[in-house]
XYZ file of C-alpha atoms in Angstrom:
239
model
C 110.442 63.771 103.894
C 109.265 64.755 100.041
C 106.769 63.260 98.230
C 106.981 63.680 94.358
C 104.178 63.469 91.992
C 105.709 63.133 89.091
C 102.676 63.010 86.770
C 102.246 66.985 87.757
C 105.736 68.107 89.225
C 103.996 68.881 92.544
C 106.175 68.587 95.964
C 104.080 67.986 99.739
C 106.720 68.510 102.422
C 104.419 67.091 105.560
C 105.500 68.438 109.346
C 107.316 65.515 111.181
C 103.744 65.627 113.457
C 101.707 64.475 110.208
C 99.771 67.715 110.833
C 99.034 71.155 108.845
C 99.232 74.323 110.372
C 97.453 77.778 108.738
C 98.216 80.451 110.627
C 97.670 84.244 110.320
C 99.341 87.277 112.178
C 96.494 89.136 111.691
C 92.666 86.742 111.501
C 90.749 85.783 114.046
C 90.286 82.783 112.271
C 90.869 81.024 109.397
C 87.974 79.641 107.282
C 89.169 77.020 105.009
C 88.119 74.176 102.313
C 89.693 70.814 101.967
C 87.850 69.353 98.655
C 89.148 65.752 98.404
C 89.398 62.551 95.307
C 91.184 59.982 94.383
C 95.018 60.373 93.163
C 95.632 61.346 90.217
C 92.219 63.161 89.680
C 93.027 65.979 89.381
C 88.883 66.889 87.381
C 87.190 65.479 91.219
C 89.378 68.170 92.768
C 87.942 70.914 90.806
C 84.384 69.379 90.394
C 84.695 69.601 94.414
C 86.211 73.363 94.532
C 83.342 74.004 92.054
C 80.528 72.571 94.515
C 81.505 75.220 97.548
C 82.058 77.838 95.183
C 79.082 76.842 93.312
C 77.787 77.849 89.278
C 79.936 80.444 87.220
C 76.388 82.758 85.136
C 78.167 83.821 81.749
C 78.080 86.824 80.769
C 75.997 88.577 78.625
C 76.729 87.866 74.582
C 78.153 90.686 73.957
C 80.581 91.045 76.319
C 81.911 87.491 74.223
C 82.844 89.615 70.962
C 86.508 92.074 69.939
C 87.393 94.618 71.897
C 89.367 97.221 71.379
C 91.669 99.466 74.155
C 94.644 101.634 73.441
C 96.329 102.950 76.603
C 94.859 105.803 76.609
C 91.960 108.257 73.958
C 93.089 110.905 74.799
C 89.595 113.416 73.137
C 86.547 112.610 72.292
C 87.584 113.216 68.742
C 90.346 110.655 68.452
C 88.098 108.091 70.132
C 84.839 108.777 67.756
C 87.311 108.669 65.163
C 89.044 105.575 65.830
C 85.692 103.502 66.232
C 84.214 104.750 62.970
C 87.185 103.763 61.201
C 86.462 100.300 62.290
C 83.566 100.702 60.694
C 84.009 102.666 58.164
C 86.624 99.597 56.886
C 83.966 96.615 57.934
C 86.214 95.239 60.970
C 84.002 93.843 63.536
C 84.341 96.276 66.448
C 81.430 95.120 69.707
C 83.769 97.478 71.976
C 85.678 100.256 73.039
C 87.835 101.278 75.925
C 88.605 104.997 77.102
C 91.886 103.901 79.688
C 92.577 107.259 82.242
C 93.058 110.800 81.509
C 89.405 111.439 79.907
C 89.377 114.151 83.117
C 90.731 117.803 83.544
C 94.378 117.763 82.938
C 97.621 119.402 80.785
C 100.132 117.911 83.135
C 101.853 115.166 85.410
C 101.098 117.691 87.795
C 96.830 117.764 87.524
C 96.585 114.074 86.208
C 97.057 113.265 89.917
C 95.619 116.474 91.250
C 92.045 115.969 88.925
C 91.974 111.541 88.961
C 88.210 111.304 89.162
C 85.270 110.276 87.217
C 85.101 113.387 85.388
C 84.805 114.634 81.679
C 87.344 117.312 81.097
C 85.068 120.004 79.075
C 88.258 120.765 76.708
C 89.253 116.746 75.380
C 86.053 115.224 75.815
C 83.243 118.660 75.636
C 79.970 116.589 74.995
C 80.245 113.080 76.628
C 76.978 112.450 76.555
C 76.694 113.097 72.295
C 79.817 110.483 72.192
C 78.146 107.704 73.813
C 74.956 108.385 71.704
C 77.799 107.878 67.882
C 79.218 104.742 69.753
C 75.775 103.640 70.398
C 74.226 104.641 67.068
C 77.567 102.607 65.533
C 76.623 100.009 67.485
C 79.624 99.891 70.107
C 79.644 99.382 73.221
C 81.659 101.647 75.826
C 83.656 101.099 79.319
C 85.216 103.713 81.149
C 88.535 103.171 83.355
C 87.279 105.065 86.817
C 89.525 103.895 90.177
C 88.323 104.327 93.687
C 90.933 106.933 93.942
C 90.439 110.986 93.760
C 92.987 113.431 92.924
C 93.098 115.775 95.985
C 91.682 118.821 93.863
C 88.376 117.529 93.223
C 85.224 117.840 94.643
C 84.801 114.300 94.938
C 87.799 114.079 97.093
C 86.518 117.087 99.417
C 83.381 115.258 99.877
C 84.596 111.863 101.179
C 87.991 113.600 103.516
C 84.966 116.527 104.864
C 83.170 112.806 105.865
C 86.334 110.643 107.183
C 85.662 108.280 104.167
C 89.320 108.318 103.428
C 92.040 105.900 104.244
C 94.880 107.141 106.502
C 95.826 110.051 104.681
C 95.481 108.761 101.379
C 93.578 109.292 98.219
C 91.653 106.247 98.199
C 88.004 105.811 99.752
C 87.241 103.065 102.662
C 85.209 100.795 100.736
C 84.132 98.925 103.939
C 81.755 101.429 105.126
C 78.605 101.660 103.542
C 78.144 105.385 103.385
C 81.316 105.974 101.422
C 80.423 102.836 98.936
C 77.511 105.051 98.850
C 78.736 108.106 97.125
C 81.484 105.970 95.351
C 78.482 105.275 93.239
C 76.945 108.103 93.031
C 79.518 109.640 91.641
C 79.927 106.769 89.231
C 76.619 107.101 88.447
C 76.677 110.461 87.418
C 79.645 111.214 84.850
C 78.906 107.476 83.432
C 75.749 105.735 84.006
C 73.364 108.281 83.313
C 74.946 109.418 79.939
C 74.640 105.892 79.381
C 78.142 104.109 79.164
C 77.407 100.634 78.981
C 80.543 99.693 81.330
C 83.455 100.552 83.911
C 86.275 98.936 84.447
C 86.901 99.393 87.362
C 91.741 99.951 88.078
C 94.041 98.990 90.877
C 91.456 97.365 92.883
C 94.117 95.948 94.645
C 94.734 99.118 95.473
C 97.609 100.805 94.351
C 100.504 101.514 96.680
C 97.978 100.058 99.295
C 96.765 101.996 102.000
C 94.954 100.190 103.002
C 97.891 98.564 105.322
C 98.649 99.646 108.769
C 94.943 101.931 108.533
C 91.669 101.778 110.344
C 89.127 101.337 107.764
C 85.229 101.546 108.990
C 85.128 97.654 109.805
C 88.722 97.659 112.154
C 92.243 97.334 111.362
C 93.263 97.867 107.701
C 95.583 94.810 107.951
C 93.116 92.279 109.193
C 90.200 93.166 105.558
C 93.314 93.791 103.543
C 92.710 91.209 100.973
C 89.328 92.306 100.053
C 89.436 95.851 99.240
C 88.552 94.914 95.364
C 85.331 92.560 96.123
C 84.452 95.776 98.520
C 85.372 98.232 96.045
C 83.399 96.293 93.076
C 80.320 95.893 95.382
C 79.915 99.536 95.194
C 79.818 98.717 91.681
C 77.456 95.975 91.924
C 74.932 96.579 94.443
C 74.041 100.297 92.786
């Protein structure tokens, strides 16, 4: 039987035996919470959810300003020129974002092989000076960083030699505390140590699901599938 909620157009199908069944193919147990309020009391249901999850903290005030981002900047000169143009035209800007391909790569093959949180000496000859210039303009910098590493990078070689990669992929195993510490160390050296204000942890689903059907530090990758994002962002948060 189907009951229709005319206010929200939600359909609920009840099992014939009057019970709800939650099941998973790989979980050893299922932990869930149910919040209940009077009929149509959506605010009450959300209040119950907030009681379970706790208070959501607000970010620092500067996060709520204008962020400027494009598909990616190709050079240090290009990025700084964009930032300067905003200031010269008196257009308020708080952040500028550097997306991918800031690493050493001249073609699509090298883009994959050199993928990682390191700056190209050709196109970004002095990233520390670039950050300093931005800060002098009162502009913050965010840089995108992935939890995967190109096969021609030192990051990849070090991760692979220690067994920190997921299967045959280029993604590291974030369930391993030592691997997380190393991921943070790479990011700190190339980003935070030169003054970068924030990291955009890109593709933490992760892309292509390399965590499926492989063994992780904790065991079956399928059993821990949905926690990849949590664990790889934890590496930076803990750091």
